[in-house]
Structures are given as C-alpha cells and as structure tokens.
Short mmCIF file of C-alpha atoms and ligand atoms in Angstrom, two decimals:
data_model
loop_
_atom_site.label_atom_id
_atom_site.label_comp_id
_atom_site.label_asym_id
_atom_site.label_seq_id
_atom_site.Cartn_x
_atom_site.Cartn_y
_atom_site.Cartn_z
CA MET A 48 -8.34 -4.92 -4.76
CA LYS A 49 -5.53 -6.84 -6.44
CA LYS A 50 -4.87 -10.50 -5.69
CA THR A 51 -1.50 -12.17 -6.36
CA VAL A 52 -1.10 -15.91 -5.81
CA THR A 53 2.36 -17.38 -5.26
CA THR A 54 3.98 -20.37 -3.52
CA LEU A 55 6.45 -20.57 -0.65
CA ALA A 56 9.66 -22.62 -0.80
CA ASP A 57 7.96 -25.71 0.64
CA GLY A 58 5.05 -25.53 -1.79
CA ARG A 59 2.49 -23.87 0.44
CA GLU A 60 0.24 -21.30 -1.19
CA LEU A 61 0.54 -17.59 -0.30
CA ILE A 62 -1.82 -14.87 -1.52
CA TYR A 63 -1.32 -11.11 -1.40
CA TYR A 64 -4.38 -8.84 -1.26
CA ASP A 65 -3.47 -5.26 -2.12
CA SER A 66 -5.47 -2.04 -2.17
CA ALA A 67 -3.45 -0.67 -5.09
CA ASP A 68 -4.25 -2.32 -8.41
CA ASP A 69 -0.82 -1.64 -9.91
CA ILE A 70 1.31 -3.29 -7.26
CA VAL A 71 3.70 -6.07 -8.38
CA ARG A 72 4.37 -8.94 -5.98
CA ASP A 73 7.14 -11.10 -7.44
CA ALA A 74 9.44 -11.67 -4.44
CA VAL A 75 10.66 -15.26 -4.23
CA ASP A 76 10.96 -17.25 -0.99
CA PRO A 77 14.67 -18.23 -0.81
CA ARG A 78 14.47 -20.22 2.42
CA PRO A 79 15.66 -23.84 2.36
CA LEU A 80 12.40 -25.28 3.71
CA ASP A 81 11.56 -28.96 3.71
CA ALA A 82 8.18 -29.87 2.30
CA VAL A 83 5.51 -29.73 4.98
CA SER A 84 4.78 -33.08 6.53
CA THR A 85 1.52 -33.15 8.35
CA SER A 86 0.02 -36.03 10.15
CA SER A 87 -3.27 -34.65 11.39
CA GLU A 88 -5.92 -37.24 11.77
CA ILE A 89 -9.63 -36.82 12.36
CA ARG A 90 -11.02 -39.21 14.97
CA ARG A 91 -14.68 -39.53 15.81
CA ASP A 92 -15.71 -39.77 19.45
CA PRO A 93 -18.11 -42.72 19.71
CA LEU A 94 -19.90 -41.33 22.79
CA LEU A 95 -20.41 -37.72 21.68
CA GLY A 96 -20.40 -38.29 17.94
CA ASP A 97 -18.10 -35.31 17.39
CA SER A 98 -14.69 -35.20 15.74
CA VAL A 99 -11.27 -34.41 17.17
CA ALA A 100 -8.29 -33.40 15.04
CA ILE A 101 -5.21 -35.15 16.40
CA ALA A 102 -2.27 -33.01 15.27
CA SER A 103 0.94 -34.12 17.01
CA HIS A 104 3.22 -32.26 14.56
CA ARG A 105 1.96 -28.97 16.02
CA GLN A 106 3.95 -29.49 19.23
CA GLY A 107 7.04 -28.11 17.44
CA ARG A 108 5.39 -24.89 16.27
CA THR A 109 6.78 -21.40 16.76
CA TYR A 110 6.02 -20.23 20.27
CA HIS A 111 6.24 -16.56 21.32
CA PRO A 112 9.26 -15.63 19.15
CA PRO A 113 11.02 -12.28 19.85
CA ALA A 114 9.56 -9.40 17.78
CA ASP A 115 12.62 -9.24 15.52
CA GLU A 116 12.05 -12.89 14.57
CA CYS A 117 8.34 -12.52 13.89
CA PRO A 118 7.44 -14.91 11.05
CA LEU A 119 4.48 -12.68 10.03
CA CYS A 120 6.41 -9.45 9.54
CA PRO A 121 7.58 -8.76 5.97
CA SER A 122 11.00 -10.16 5.03
CA ARG A 123 14.02 -7.92 5.06
CA GLU A 124 17.66 -8.38 4.10
CA GLY A 125 19.18 -11.06 6.29
CA ARG A 126 15.89 -12.00 7.97
CA ARG A 127 13.42 -14.04 5.99
CA SER A 128 9.89 -14.50 7.29
CA GLU A 129 6.85 -16.37 5.97
CA ILE A 130 6.14 -13.41 3.70
CA PRO A 131 8.76 -13.11 0.94
CA ASP A 132 8.04 -9.46 0.11
CA THR A 133 9.41 -6.49 2.07
CA ASP A 134 5.91 -5.08 2.53
CA TYR A 135 2.29 -6.11 2.16
CA ASP A 136 -1.28 -4.97 2.81
CA VAL A 137 -3.07 -8.22 3.67
CA VAL A 138 -1.59 -11.66 3.12
CA VAL A 139 -2.99 -15.18 3.49
CA PHE A 140 -0.92 -18.35 3.48
CA GLU A 141 -1.22 -22.02 4.37
CA ASN A 142 -0.21 -22.68 7.96
CA ARG A 143 3.12 -24.52 8.29
CA PHE A 144 1.74 -26.23 11.39
CA PRO A 145 -1.84 -26.94 10.37
CA SER A 146 -4.41 -28.66 12.57
CA LEU A 147 -6.17 -29.72 9.37
CA ALA A 148 -4.42 -30.50 6.09
CA GLY A 149 -4.72 -32.61 2.93
CA ASP A 150 -7.87 -34.72 2.96
CA SER A 151 -8.68 -33.43 6.44
CA GLY A 152 -9.19 -29.84 5.35
CA ARG A 153 -7.05 -26.75 5.34
CA CYS A 154 -5.63 -24.17 7.77
CA GLU A 155 -4.58 -20.71 6.68
CA VAL A 156 -3.11 -17.68 8.40
CA VAL A 157 -4.36 -14.16 7.58
CA CYS A 158 -2.01 -11.28 8.36
CA PHE A 159 -4.18 -8.18 8.76
CA THR A 160 -1.33 -5.70 8.25
CA SER A 161 2.46 -5.65 7.94
CA ASP A 162 2.61 -3.46 11.07
CA HIS A 163 3.63 -5.71 13.96
CA ASP A 164 2.49 -3.33 16.68
CA VAL A 165 -1.14 -2.54 15.89
CA SER A 166 -4.22 -4.61 16.66
CA PHE A 167 -7.25 -5.07 14.41
CA ALA A 168 -8.96 -2.23 16.29
CA GLY A 169 -6.12 0.05 15.20
CA LEU A 170 -6.58 -0.58 11.47
CA THR A 171 -8.07 2.04 9.17
CA GLU A 172 -11.48 1.42 7.59
CA GLU A 173 -9.74 0.82 4.27
CA GLN A 174 -7.48 -1.85 5.82
CA ALA A 175 -10.40 -3.52 7.59
CA GLY A 176 -12.33 -3.50 4.31
CA LEU A 177 -9.44 -5.26 2.60
CA VAL A 178 -9.45 -7.95 5.31
CA LEU A 179 -13.18 -8.47 4.63
CA GLU A 180 -12.34 -8.86 0.92
CA ALA A 181 -9.69 -11.45 1.81
CA TRP A 182 -12.06 -13.44 4.08
CA THR A 183 -14.69 -13.38 1.35
CA ASP A 184 -12.29 -14.42 -1.39
CA ARG A 185 -10.86 -17.27 0.68
CA THR A 186 -14.38 -18.49 1.45
CA ALA A 187 -15.11 -18.50 -2.29
CA ASP A 188 -11.89 -20.35 -3.17
CA LEU A 189 -12.18 -22.92 -0.39
CA ALA A 190 -15.79 -23.60 -1.43
CA GLU A 191 -14.33 -25.14 -4.59
CA LEU A 192 -12.25 -27.73 -2.68
CA PRO A 193 -14.13 -31.05 -2.37
CA GLN A 194 -12.53 -31.80 1.01
CA VAL A 195 -13.81 -28.57 2.58
CA ALA A 196 -17.37 -28.63 3.95
CA GLN A 197 -17.33 -25.41 5.95
CA VAL A 198 -15.11 -22.33 6.27
CA PHE A 199 -14.44 -20.63 9.57
CA CYS A 200 -12.66 -17.24 9.62
CA PHE A 201 -11.63 -16.19 13.11
CA GLU A 202 -9.25 -14.20 15.23
CA ASN A 203 -7.86 -15.14 18.62
CA ARG A 204 -6.52 -12.02 20.25
CA GLY A 205 -4.33 -11.91 23.37
CA ALA A 206 -1.97 -14.24 25.19
CA GLU A 207 -4.84 -15.18 27.53
CA ILE A 208 -6.53 -16.87 24.56
CA GLY A 209 -3.33 -18.79 23.83
CA VAL A 210 -2.10 -16.66 20.93
CA THR A 211 1.53 -17.62 20.29
CA LEU A 212 2.39 -14.79 17.85
CA GLY A 213 1.97 -11.09 18.71
CA HIS A 214 1.60 -9.93 15.10
CA PRO A 215 -2.04 -8.99 14.23
CA HIS A 216 -3.38 -12.03 12.46
CA GLY A 217 -6.30 -14.40 12.25
CA GLN A 218 -6.92 -17.83 10.86
CA ILE A 219 -9.13 -19.58 8.38
CA TYR A 220 -10.07 -23.22 8.89
CA GLY A 221 -11.60 -25.27 6.11
CA TYR A 222 -13.22 -28.19 7.95
CA PRO A 223 -13.84 -31.50 6.17
CA PHE A 224 -17.16 -31.88 8.05
CA VAL A 225 -19.92 -29.68 9.42
CA THR A 226 -18.89 -28.52 12.89
CA PRO A 227 -20.95 -29.49 15.96
CA ARG A 228 -21.99 -25.89 16.70
CA THR A 229 -23.22 -25.37 13.19
CA GLU A 230 -25.07 -28.71 13.25
CA GLN A 231 -26.70 -27.59 16.48
CA MET A 232 -27.79 -24.30 14.91
CA PHE A 233 -29.23 -26.19 11.94
CA ARG A 234 -31.25 -28.41 14.27
CA SER A 235 -32.61 -25.35 16.11
CA MET A 236 -33.34 -23.63 12.79
CA GLU A 237 -35.22 -26.66 11.46
CA SER A 238 -37.35 -27.16 14.57
CA HIS A 239 -38.18 -23.44 14.66
CA ARG A 240 -39.27 -23.62 11.03
CA ALA A 241 -41.40 -26.70 11.77
CA GLU A 242 -43.05 -25.07 14.78
CA THR A 243 -43.60 -21.53 13.53
CA GLY A 244 -43.07 -21.57 9.77
CA ARG A 245 -40.54 -18.78 10.21
CA ASN A 246 -36.78 -18.36 10.05
CA LEU A 247 -35.08 -18.65 13.45
CA PHE A 248 -32.37 -16.06 12.80
CA ASP A 249 -34.89 -13.51 11.52
CA ASP A 250 -36.97 -14.01 14.66
CA VAL A 251 -33.96 -13.73 16.98
CA VAL A 252 -32.77 -10.47 15.40
CA ALA A 253 -36.33 -9.06 15.31
CA ARG A 254 -36.81 -9.91 18.98
CA GLU A 255 -33.56 -8.21 19.99
CA LEU A 256 -34.45 -5.10 18.00
CA ALA A 257 -37.96 -4.97 19.43
CA ASP A 258 -36.71 -5.51 22.97
CA GLY A 259 -33.80 -3.11 22.56
CA GLU A 260 -32.27 -3.70 25.98
CA ARG A 261 -29.40 -5.77 24.66
CA VAL A 262 -28.78 -3.86 21.42
CA VAL A 263 -25.25 -2.47 21.37
CA LEU A 264 -24.99 -0.79 18.00
CA GLU A 265 -27.21 -0.29 14.96
CA GLY A 266 -25.98 0.62 11.52
CA GLU A 267 -27.98 1.00 8.34
CA HIS A 268 -26.94 -2.51 7.27
CA TRP A 269 -25.69 -4.20 10.46
CA VAL A 270 -27.07 -4.83 13.94
CA ALA A 271 -25.01 -5.79 17.02
CA PHE A 272 -26.51 -7.13 20.24
CA VAL A 273 -25.64 -9.17 23.31
CA PRO A 274 -27.68 -12.36 22.94
CA TYR A 275 -30.47 -13.05 25.44
CA ALA A 276 -28.66 -16.13 26.77
CA ALA A 277 -25.05 -15.00 26.31
CA HIS A 278 -22.56 -17.69 27.30
CA TRP A 279 -19.61 -15.34 27.85
CA PRO A 280 -19.18 -12.30 30.16
CA TYR A 281 -19.12 -9.90 27.19
CA GLU A 282 -20.46 -11.37 23.97
CA VAL A 283 -21.80 -9.57 20.92
CA HIS A 284 -23.46 -11.00 17.82
CA LEU A 285 -23.21 -8.91 14.68
CA HIS A 286 -25.72 -9.62 11.90
CA PRO A 287 -26.24 -8.01 8.51
CA ARG A 288 -29.85 -6.76 8.39
CA ARG A 289 -30.32 -8.58 5.09
CA ARG A 290 -29.85 -12.25 5.96
CA VAL A 291 -27.31 -14.10 3.78
CA PRO A 292 -25.80 -17.60 4.24
CA ASP A 293 -22.15 -16.62 3.87
CA LEU A 294 -19.65 -13.82 3.21
CA ARG A 295 -19.88 -14.25 -0.56
CA GLU A 296 -23.48 -13.03 -0.56
CA LEU A 297 -23.07 -9.79 1.37
CA ASP A 298 -24.14 -6.88 -0.83
CA ASP A 299 -21.97 -3.85 -1.51
CA ALA A 300 -23.81 -1.65 0.96
CA ALA A 301 -23.20 -4.09 3.82
CA ARG A 302 -19.57 -4.52 2.77
CA THR A 303 -19.00 -0.79 2.72
CA GLU A 304 -20.48 -0.27 6.17
CA PHE A 305 -18.83 -3.27 7.84
CA PRO A 306 -15.41 -1.75 8.68
CA GLN A 307 -16.94 1.20 10.51
CA ILE A 308 -19.23 -1.01 12.62
CA TYR A 309 -16.70 -3.73 13.37
CA LEU A 310 -13.87 -1.34 14.27
CA GLU A 311 -16.20 0.50 16.64
CA LEU A 312 -17.16 -2.79 18.33
CA LEU A 313 -13.52 -3.81 18.77
CA ARG A 314 -12.60 -0.39 20.16
CA ARG A 315 -15.46 -0.62 22.65
CA PHE A 316 -14.23 -4.05 23.68
CA ASP A 317 -10.87 -2.54 24.58
CA ARG A 318 -12.63 0.03 26.79
CA ILE A 319 -14.92 -2.37 28.73
CA PHE A 320 -12.61 -2.69 31.71
CA GLY A 321 -11.58 0.95 31.87
CA PRO A 322 -8.36 2.81 31.23
CA GLY A 323 -5.10 1.25 32.37
CA GLU A 324 -6.29 -2.28 31.68
CA PRO A 325 -4.34 -4.29 29.12
CA PRO A 326 -6.15 -4.80 25.79
CA THR A 327 -9.16 -7.06 26.11
CA PRO A 328 -8.48 -10.62 24.96
CA TYR A 329 -11.16 -11.76 22.56
CA ILE A 330 -12.27 -14.35 20.06
CA SER A 331 -13.96 -13.10 16.92
CA ALA A 332 -15.72 -15.83 14.96
CA TRP A 333 -17.56 -15.74 11.64
CA HIS A 334 -20.41 -18.23 11.39
CA GLN A 335 -21.11 -19.23 7.80
CA ALA A 336 -23.38 -21.85 6.25
CA PRO A 337 -21.66 -25.11 5.25
CA PHE A 338 -21.36 -25.26 1.46
CA ARG A 339 -23.36 -28.39 0.72
CA ALA A 340 -25.78 -28.60 3.65
CA PRO A 341 -29.48 -28.90 2.78
CA GLY A 342 -31.29 -25.75 3.92
CA ARG A 343 -28.12 -23.62 3.83
CA GLU A 344 -30.08 -20.66 2.43
CA GLU A 345 -31.91 -20.46 5.77
CA PHE A 346 -28.68 -19.95 7.70
CA ALA A 347 -27.61 -16.45 8.74
CA LEU A 348 -24.04 -15.33 8.33
CA HIS A 349 -23.04 -13.54 11.51
CA LEU A 350 -20.04 -12.71 13.63
CA GLU A 351 -19.76 -13.67 17.29
CA LEU A 352 -17.31 -11.57 19.28
CA PHE A 353 -16.62 -12.41 22.91
CA THR A 354 -14.07 -12.06 25.65
CA ILE A 355 -13.08 -14.51 28.33
CA ARG A 356 -12.23 -11.65 30.73
CA ARG A 357 -14.99 -11.06 33.28
CA THR A 358 -13.48 -8.32 35.48
CA PRO A 359 -10.10 -6.58 35.40
CA GLY A 360 -7.40 -9.17 35.83
CA LYS A 361 -9.87 -12.08 36.04
CA LEU A 362 -10.60 -14.61 33.35
CA LYS A 363 -13.60 -16.80 32.89
CA PHE A 364 -12.32 -20.36 32.93
CA LEU A 365 -14.15 -23.22 31.36
CA ALA A 366 -14.26 -25.23 34.55
CA GLY A 367 -16.30 -28.17 35.77
CA SER A 368 -19.77 -27.24 34.58
CA GLU A 369 -18.67 -25.79 31.24
CA SER A 370 -15.94 -28.30 30.38
CA GLY A 371 -17.47 -31.31 32.06
CA MET A 372 -21.10 -30.82 31.11
CA ASN A 373 -21.29 -28.06 28.45
CA VAL A 374 -23.35 -25.94 30.85
CA PHE A 375 -22.18 -22.34 30.88
CA ILE A 376 -22.47 -20.16 33.94
CA ASN A 377 -22.23 -16.45 33.12
CA ASP A 378 -21.69 -13.97 35.97
CA VAL A 379 -22.41 -10.88 33.84
CA PRO A 380 -26.10 -10.35 32.99
CA PRO A 381 -26.43 -9.80 29.22
CA GLU A 382 -28.38 -6.56 29.79
CA ALA A 383 -25.55 -5.18 31.96
CA ALA A 384 -22.96 -6.22 29.36
CA ALA A 385 -24.94 -4.41 26.64
CA GLN A 386 -25.30 -1.33 28.83
CA ARG A 387 -21.52 -1.25 29.36
CA LEU A 388 -20.87 -1.69 25.64
CA ARG A 389 -23.15 1.29 24.91
CA GLU A 390 -21.47 3.47 27.58
CA VAL A 391 -18.04 3.08 26.07
CA ALA A 392 -19.07 4.26 22.59
CA SER A 393 -16.61 6.56 20.83
CA GLU A 394 -19.16 8.95 19.35
ZN1 LIG B 110 5.40 -9.21 13.14
#
C-alpha cells in the first residue's frame, strides 16, 4: 500500500491510498475555493447528559447532484471534483461540510473506489482490503490528535438512510468526547467484570457460538452473528475471534480474511428481500475503543451492520417508543433474521 498526503485548494487534507507502490499522485487542485468556515458547536443536554453537534453550515451542502457532477468521482478536463487526480484507488479527505471540525473533532470522507456505479459489495477483495488499510491508517493518525477522543468509521448506504451522494463512500468521525453508546458499553463491560470476573465481549461471543442459532457466518478469524437482543430487523455483529480494542491491533491473519467475510455479509444483505428488490439500505458501523479511556484494552473492536428495511418496500421508522423513549421494538425475531442470512449464502 502506498500513501500520498496532499492538500486541497482550501487547505483541507486529502490522502490517496494506492495498491501499487510506484504510483505518483501529484495532481494539484486548481479550484478557486474559499477556506472552509465551520461553525459547529458542541452543546451538552442538561437532562440527558449527552452532546449534540449544532452544525448550521451543513444546510448548504451538496444534495443529490447529477452523476456527471459527482464530487467524489475523479477530476477530468473541464470538470473538477474533490479529488484532483484523474483516477484513484481509495481516497480520504476532510469533509467540506463537517459536523465536527477544529476543536470539536474531525469529519472525513472515504471514497471506496473511483467507480461511481458499484457498491461496497461489488468491490474486489483487494479493493476491500485497501479500504481496511485506509480505515486503520486514519484511526492511527487521528489517535495522535489531542482533540480526538474516539474514531468512528462508518458507511451509510442508500437514499433511505439519507445518503445525499450516490458514489460509494463512507465517513470517518473523530469525536472530541466518548460517545454515549460507547460509554454505555463500557458501563456494561465494567459491571460484567465486577460480577463475573470475565470479559463481557468474550462471554457474548462465546454464548453466540455455543448457542449457534443466531450465527450467520464463521471464518477462521472472524465470527458474525445476529445479537440475542437485536434492535434492528436485520442486524449482524462481526467480531474478530482474537479480541482487540481497535483496528490498529488486528493481526495480519484477521486483516487478510476480513475482505472475504465482509463482502459475503454485504452480498447476503442485498439478497435478504429477494430478487427484484432494490439494494438493501444499510448502516455499517465500526465500534472501536476510545483512545484514552481507562480499561480500553477490555473493549472489543467489532462491526455492527444493520438495515432499516423490515420487509420489501417497508422501512422501520424510529417512532414514538424508539425516538421518544429509546425502547426499540423489533418485528423480526433475531433467530429468523439469522436463518434468512444463512439461506442467502453465495457458496
Ligand atoms: Zn461519483
């Protein structure tokens, strides 16, 4: 893998990740861009104790542009995009419309491929492996920034999830605080340790493997299952068998196997609702330990993949109980979801 760091016309950082070690990336961004002015502000809710990023500048962001104006496609003569070069493998750059910026963290965009018309599931194993390298490298770099407490790599896929650009891409958020979900997991992890003397994540994975009913896919180094109390109609948690706190600590064997396992999961997701259905909208979310949290070594890096579609043409909305009270109601039993995700295997 070759990494080339450059800056865009407004000073934002852009990084190329290439498979070929001899590639030269020296294209310059000629666009007359004003420096980015961001005004995001983190406000703490006094009742819930959580934080909200108020980001009014995002209202003007690019919204469903035509394909020939895609800002994530490579540049070509007469049409300049966010990526100065005329081709790329994987590229990461600072979001021009960040929810978090400056002292309040960082928001980056990851373009998975220069091909506008594929989805992550359509990448080759080599391409998916390069994306994993990019996620890992960004996690390592952002760990060095004092204002970043936690890194979240994720992909929103599908207009139903509110994706405003069709080009295959994901995002990386560097939060200036530990997120509420991660804090919650730490609390559960600590009380489990106090009660049993064991690691919560190890026990959860062991229970799923022993039970077997909700296991979707087992590799030599990765295990995927629908959790016992899944919140979403189709939800899969993917864990490396060797527990590590973040992407940086995955060993080579797990890294090598990851593309095969993850691509298979995504392809199964697209088959859940049968042929003729539009691609399944999903959220794919990497959970990593915060960098400076006490007990971080106990945390388990894992990926949570879920869809908000519950049946063909029907979405699960976060309505009264979910949005008003944080109580999820899931119409699809986790065992049935796992059974479906095994049925639609490619092999
Ligand atoms: Zn594009």
